[in-house]
PDB file of C-alpha atoms in Angstrom:
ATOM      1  CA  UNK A  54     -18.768  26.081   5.444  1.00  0.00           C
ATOM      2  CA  UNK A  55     -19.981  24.747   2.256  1.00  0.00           C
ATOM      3  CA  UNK A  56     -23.657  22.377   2.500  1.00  0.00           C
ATOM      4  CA  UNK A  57     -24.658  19.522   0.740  1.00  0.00           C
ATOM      5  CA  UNK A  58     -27.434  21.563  -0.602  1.00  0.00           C
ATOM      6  CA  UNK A  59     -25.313  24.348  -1.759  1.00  0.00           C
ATOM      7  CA  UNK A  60     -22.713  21.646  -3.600  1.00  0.00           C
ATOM      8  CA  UNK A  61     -25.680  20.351  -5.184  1.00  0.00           C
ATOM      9  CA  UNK A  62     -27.033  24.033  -6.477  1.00  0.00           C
ATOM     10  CA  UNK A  63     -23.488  24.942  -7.768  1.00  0.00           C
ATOM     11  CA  UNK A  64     -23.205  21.417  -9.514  1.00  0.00           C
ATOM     12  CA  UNK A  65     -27.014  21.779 -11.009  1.00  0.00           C
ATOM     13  CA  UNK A  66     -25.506  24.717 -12.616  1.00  0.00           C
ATOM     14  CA  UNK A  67     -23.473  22.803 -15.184  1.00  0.00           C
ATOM     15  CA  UNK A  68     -24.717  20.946 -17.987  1.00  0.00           C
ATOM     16  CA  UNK A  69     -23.623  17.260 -18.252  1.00  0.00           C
ATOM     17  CA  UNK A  70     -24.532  14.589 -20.904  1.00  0.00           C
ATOM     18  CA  UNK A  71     -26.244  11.531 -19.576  1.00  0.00           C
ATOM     19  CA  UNK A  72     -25.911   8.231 -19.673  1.00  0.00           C
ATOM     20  CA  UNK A  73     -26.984   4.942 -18.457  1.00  0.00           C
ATOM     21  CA  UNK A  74     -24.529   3.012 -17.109  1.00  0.00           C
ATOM     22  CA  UNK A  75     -25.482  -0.787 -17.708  1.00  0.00           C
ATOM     23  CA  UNK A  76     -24.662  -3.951 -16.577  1.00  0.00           C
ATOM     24  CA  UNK A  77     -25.319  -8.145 -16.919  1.00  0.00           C
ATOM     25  CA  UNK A  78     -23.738 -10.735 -14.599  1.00  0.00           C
ATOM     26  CA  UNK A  79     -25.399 -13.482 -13.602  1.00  0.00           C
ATOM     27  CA  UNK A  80     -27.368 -13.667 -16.300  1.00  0.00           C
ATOM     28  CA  UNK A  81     -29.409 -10.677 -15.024  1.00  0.00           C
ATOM     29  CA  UNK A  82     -29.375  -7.518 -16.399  1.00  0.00           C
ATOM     30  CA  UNK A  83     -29.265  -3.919 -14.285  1.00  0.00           C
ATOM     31  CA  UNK A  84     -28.554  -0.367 -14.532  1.00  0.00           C
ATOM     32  CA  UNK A  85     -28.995   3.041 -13.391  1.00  0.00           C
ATOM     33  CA  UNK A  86     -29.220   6.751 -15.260  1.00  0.00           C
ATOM     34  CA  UNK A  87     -25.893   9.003 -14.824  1.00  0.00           C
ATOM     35  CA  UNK A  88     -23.821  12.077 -15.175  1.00  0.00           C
ATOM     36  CA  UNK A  89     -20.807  11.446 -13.310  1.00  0.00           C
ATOM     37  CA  UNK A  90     -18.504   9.829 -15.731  1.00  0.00           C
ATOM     38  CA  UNK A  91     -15.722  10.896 -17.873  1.00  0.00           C
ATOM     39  CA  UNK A  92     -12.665  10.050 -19.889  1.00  0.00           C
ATOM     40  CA  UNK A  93      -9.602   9.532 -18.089  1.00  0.00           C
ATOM     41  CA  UNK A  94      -6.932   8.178 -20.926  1.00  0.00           C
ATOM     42  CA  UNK A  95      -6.730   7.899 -24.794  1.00  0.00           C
ATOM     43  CA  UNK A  96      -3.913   4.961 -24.475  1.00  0.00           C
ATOM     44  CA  UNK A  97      -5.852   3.124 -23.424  1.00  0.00           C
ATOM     45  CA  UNK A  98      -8.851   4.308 -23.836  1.00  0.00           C
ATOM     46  CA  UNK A  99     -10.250   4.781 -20.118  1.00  0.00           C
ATOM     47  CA  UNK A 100     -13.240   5.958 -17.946  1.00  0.00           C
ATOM     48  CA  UNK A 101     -14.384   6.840 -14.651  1.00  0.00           C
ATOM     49  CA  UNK A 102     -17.752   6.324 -13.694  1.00  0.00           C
ATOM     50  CA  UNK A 103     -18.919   7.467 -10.491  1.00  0.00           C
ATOM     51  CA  UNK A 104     -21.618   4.810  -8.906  1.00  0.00           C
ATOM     52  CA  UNK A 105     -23.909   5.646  -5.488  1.00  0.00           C
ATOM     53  CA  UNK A 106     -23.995   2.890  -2.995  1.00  0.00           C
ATOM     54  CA  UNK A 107     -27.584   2.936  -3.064  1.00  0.00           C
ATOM     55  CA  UNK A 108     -28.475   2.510  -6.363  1.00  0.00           C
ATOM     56  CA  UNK A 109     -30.220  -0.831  -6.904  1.00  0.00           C
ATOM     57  CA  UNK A 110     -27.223  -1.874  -9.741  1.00  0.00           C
ATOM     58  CA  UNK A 111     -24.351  -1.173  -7.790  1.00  0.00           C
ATOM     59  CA  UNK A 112     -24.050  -4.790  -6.489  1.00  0.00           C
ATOM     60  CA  UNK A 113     -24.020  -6.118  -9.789  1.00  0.00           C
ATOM     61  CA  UNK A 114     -21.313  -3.093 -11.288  1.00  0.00           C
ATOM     62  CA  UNK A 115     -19.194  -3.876  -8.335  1.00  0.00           C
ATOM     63  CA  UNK A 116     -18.804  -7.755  -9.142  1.00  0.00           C
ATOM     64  CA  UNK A 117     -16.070  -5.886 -11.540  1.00  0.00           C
ATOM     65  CA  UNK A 118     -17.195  -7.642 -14.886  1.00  0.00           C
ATOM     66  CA  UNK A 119     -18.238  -5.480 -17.987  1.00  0.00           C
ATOM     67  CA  UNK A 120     -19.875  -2.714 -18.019  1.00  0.00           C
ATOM     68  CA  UNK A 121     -21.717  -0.041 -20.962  1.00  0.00           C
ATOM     69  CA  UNK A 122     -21.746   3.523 -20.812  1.00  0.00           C
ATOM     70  CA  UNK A 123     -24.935   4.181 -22.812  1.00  0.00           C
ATOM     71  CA  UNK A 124     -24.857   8.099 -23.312  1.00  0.00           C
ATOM     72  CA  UNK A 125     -28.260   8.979 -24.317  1.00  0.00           C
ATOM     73  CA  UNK A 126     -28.994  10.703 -27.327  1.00  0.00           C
ATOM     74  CA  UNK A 127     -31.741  13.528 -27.009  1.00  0.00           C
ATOM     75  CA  UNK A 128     -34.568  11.486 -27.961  1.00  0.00           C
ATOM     76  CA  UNK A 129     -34.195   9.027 -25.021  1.00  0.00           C
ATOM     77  CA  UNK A 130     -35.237  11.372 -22.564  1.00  0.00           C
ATOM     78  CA  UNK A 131     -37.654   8.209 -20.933  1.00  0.00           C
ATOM     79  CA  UNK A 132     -34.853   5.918 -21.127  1.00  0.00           C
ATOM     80  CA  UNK A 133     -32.948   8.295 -18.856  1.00  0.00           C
ATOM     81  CA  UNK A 134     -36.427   8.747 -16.501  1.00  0.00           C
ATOM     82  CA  UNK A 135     -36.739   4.992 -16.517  1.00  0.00           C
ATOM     83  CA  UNK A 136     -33.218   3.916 -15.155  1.00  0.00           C
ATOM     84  CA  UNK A 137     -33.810   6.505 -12.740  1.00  0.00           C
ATOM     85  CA  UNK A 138     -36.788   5.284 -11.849  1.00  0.00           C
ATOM     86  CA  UNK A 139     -36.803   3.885  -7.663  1.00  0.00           C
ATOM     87  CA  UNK A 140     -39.822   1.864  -8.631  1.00  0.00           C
ATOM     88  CA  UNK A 141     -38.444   0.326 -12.013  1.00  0.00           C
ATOM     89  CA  UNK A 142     -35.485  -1.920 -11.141  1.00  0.00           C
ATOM     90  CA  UNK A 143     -33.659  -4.394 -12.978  1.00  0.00           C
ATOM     91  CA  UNK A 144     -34.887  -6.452 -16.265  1.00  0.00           C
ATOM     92  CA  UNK A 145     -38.135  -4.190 -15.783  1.00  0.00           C
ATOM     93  CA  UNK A 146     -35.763  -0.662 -17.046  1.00  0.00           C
ATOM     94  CA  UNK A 147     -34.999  -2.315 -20.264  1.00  0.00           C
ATOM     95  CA  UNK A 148     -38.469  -2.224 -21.538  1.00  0.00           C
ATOM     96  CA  UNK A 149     -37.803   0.892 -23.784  1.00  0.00           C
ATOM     97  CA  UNK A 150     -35.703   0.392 -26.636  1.00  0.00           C
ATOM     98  CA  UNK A 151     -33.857  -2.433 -28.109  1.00  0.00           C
ATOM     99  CA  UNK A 152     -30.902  -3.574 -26.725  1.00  0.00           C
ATOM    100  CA  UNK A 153     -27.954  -5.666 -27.820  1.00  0.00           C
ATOM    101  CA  UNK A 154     -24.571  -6.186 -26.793  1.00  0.00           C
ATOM    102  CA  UNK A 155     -20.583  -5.385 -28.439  1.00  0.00           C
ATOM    103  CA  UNK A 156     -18.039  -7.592 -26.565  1.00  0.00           C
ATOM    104  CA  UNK A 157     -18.158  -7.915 -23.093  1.00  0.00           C
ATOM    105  CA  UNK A 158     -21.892  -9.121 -22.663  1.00  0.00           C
ATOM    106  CA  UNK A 159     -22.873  -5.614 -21.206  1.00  0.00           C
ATOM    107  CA  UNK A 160     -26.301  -4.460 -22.421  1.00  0.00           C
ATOM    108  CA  UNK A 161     -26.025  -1.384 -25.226  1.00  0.00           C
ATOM    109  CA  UNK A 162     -28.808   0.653 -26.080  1.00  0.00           C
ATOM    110  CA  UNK A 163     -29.661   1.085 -29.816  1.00  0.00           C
ATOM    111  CA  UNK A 164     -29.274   4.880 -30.805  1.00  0.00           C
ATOM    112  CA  UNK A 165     -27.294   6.682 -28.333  1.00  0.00           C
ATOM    113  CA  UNK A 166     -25.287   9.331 -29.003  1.00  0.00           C
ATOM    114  CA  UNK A 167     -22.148   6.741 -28.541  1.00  0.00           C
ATOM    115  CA  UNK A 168     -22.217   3.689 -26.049  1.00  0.00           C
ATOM    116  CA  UNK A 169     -19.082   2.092 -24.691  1.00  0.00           C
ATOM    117  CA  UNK A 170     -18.270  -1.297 -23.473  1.00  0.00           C
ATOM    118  CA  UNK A 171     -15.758  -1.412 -21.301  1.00  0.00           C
ATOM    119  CA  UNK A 172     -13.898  -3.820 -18.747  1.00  0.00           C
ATOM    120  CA  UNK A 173     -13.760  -2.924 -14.818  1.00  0.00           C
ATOM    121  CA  UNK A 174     -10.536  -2.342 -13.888  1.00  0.00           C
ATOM    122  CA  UNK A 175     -10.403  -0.710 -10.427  1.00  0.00           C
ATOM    123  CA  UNK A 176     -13.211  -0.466  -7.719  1.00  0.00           C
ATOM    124  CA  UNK A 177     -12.636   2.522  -5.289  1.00  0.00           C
ATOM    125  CA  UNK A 178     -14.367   2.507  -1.896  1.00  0.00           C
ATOM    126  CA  UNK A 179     -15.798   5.796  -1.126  1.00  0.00           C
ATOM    127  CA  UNK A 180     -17.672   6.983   1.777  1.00  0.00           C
ATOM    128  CA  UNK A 181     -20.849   7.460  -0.578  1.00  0.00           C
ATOM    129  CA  UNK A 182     -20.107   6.090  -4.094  1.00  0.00           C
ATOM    130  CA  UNK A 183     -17.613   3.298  -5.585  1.00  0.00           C
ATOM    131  CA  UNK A 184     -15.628   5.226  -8.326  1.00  0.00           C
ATOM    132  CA  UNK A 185     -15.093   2.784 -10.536  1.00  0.00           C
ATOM    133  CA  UNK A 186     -12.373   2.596 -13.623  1.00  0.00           C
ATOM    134  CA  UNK A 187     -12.685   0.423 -16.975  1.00  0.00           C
ATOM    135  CA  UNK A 188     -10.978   0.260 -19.949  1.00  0.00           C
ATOM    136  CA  UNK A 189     -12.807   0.753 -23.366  1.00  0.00           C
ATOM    137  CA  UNK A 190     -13.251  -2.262 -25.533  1.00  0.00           C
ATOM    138  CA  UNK A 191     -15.756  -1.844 -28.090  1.00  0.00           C
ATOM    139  CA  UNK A 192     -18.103   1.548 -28.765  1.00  0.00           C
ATOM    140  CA  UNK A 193     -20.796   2.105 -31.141  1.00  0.00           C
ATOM    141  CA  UNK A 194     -22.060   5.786 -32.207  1.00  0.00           C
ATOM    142  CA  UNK A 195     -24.775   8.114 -33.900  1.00  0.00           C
ATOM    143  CA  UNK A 196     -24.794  10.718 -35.634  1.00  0.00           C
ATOM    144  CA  UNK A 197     -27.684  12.159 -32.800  1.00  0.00           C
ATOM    145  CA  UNK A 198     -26.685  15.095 -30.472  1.00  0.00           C
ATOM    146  CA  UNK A 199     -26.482  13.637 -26.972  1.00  0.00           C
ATOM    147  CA  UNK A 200     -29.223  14.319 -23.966  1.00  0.00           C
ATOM    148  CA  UNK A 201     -27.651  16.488 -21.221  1.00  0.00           C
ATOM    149  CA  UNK A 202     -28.636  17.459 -17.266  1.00  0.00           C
ATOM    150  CA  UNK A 203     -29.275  20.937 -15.989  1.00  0.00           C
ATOM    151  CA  UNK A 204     -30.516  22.394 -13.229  1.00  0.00           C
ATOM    152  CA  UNK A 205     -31.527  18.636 -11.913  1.00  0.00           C
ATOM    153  CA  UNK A 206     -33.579  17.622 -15.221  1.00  0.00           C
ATOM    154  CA  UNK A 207     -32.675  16.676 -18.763  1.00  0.00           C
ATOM    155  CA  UNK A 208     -32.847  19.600 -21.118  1.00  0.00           C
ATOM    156  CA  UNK A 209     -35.226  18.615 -23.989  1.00  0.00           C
TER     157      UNK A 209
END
C-alpha cells in the first residue's frame, strides 16, 4: 500500500508554480504560501485552491469572502518563505512587498507573475484540507517568469 511519505516523494517530483493565497475579512489581513491550485473553467473563469486545516488563514478563507491568488514571480522567493513561515502569521507576512487590492478587498502583491481576485464560491469539507472554489473577478500580470516548487523547495 501506498504511504504518506511515498505520496509526498512522487508529488515532490513535479514542479508547480507558487503562490500565496491571500485573504482580508474583518478588517484583518492573512495568508499562507501554496501549490495546490489550478484552473477549473474559462466561462467563467474558475479556480480551485486546495487549503490545509491547519494553516493559521484557513479560518479567515473559509468565512467564503474574497480571496487573491498571488502566484509569485521568481524574484519573490522570501515572500513565498514568509507566508510559509509557522512563526510569521497574519499582518506580520505582509511586511515584504507592497500590496494593494483589485475588486474584492483581497490583498494583491505588486509584481507577481499574475495575481487573481476572485469570489468564494464553494467550500468543500475534506478530511485534511477545505477545497475551496471561486470565480475570477479581476487579475493583474507581469511580464516576470513565475517561481515554481520542486523537490519540497522553490527552484531559484
Amino acid at each position: 500500500m501506498l504511504t504518506a511519505d511515498d505520496f509526498k516523494l512522487g508529488m515532490r517530483k513535479l514542479a508547480l508554480p507558487v503562490a500565496v493565497i491571500s485573504v482580508k475579512s474583518d478588517e484583518q489581513r492573512n495568508g499562507l504560501t501554496a501549490s495546490s491550485f489550478c484552473s477549473v473553467s474559462v466561462d467563467p473563469p474558475r479556480f480551485l485552491i486546495c487549503v490545509g486545516k491547519t494553516a493559521s488563514a484557513h479560518p479567515q478563507i473559509s468565512i467564503g469572502e474574497g480571496i487573491a491568488v498571488n502566484v509569485l514571480s521568481e524574484t519573490q522567493h522570501e515572500q513565498a518563505m514568509q507566508f510559509a513561515s509557522k512563526t510569521h502569521k497574519g499582518e506580520r507576512r505582509f511586511s515584504l512587498g507592497e500590496w494593494n487590492t483589485l475588486h474584492t478587498g483581497a490583498p494583491i502583491l505588486d509584481d507577481t507573475t499574475i495575481s487573481f481576485d476572485c469570489i468564494v464560491d464553494n467550500i468543500i469539507d475534506d478530511v485534511t484540507h477545505s477545497i475551496i472554489t471561486a470565480t475570477v473577478v479581476a487579475q493583474k500580470h507581469t511580464d516576470n517568469m513565475c517561481l515554481l516548487y520542486r523537490d519540497g523547495k522553490p527552484m531559484i
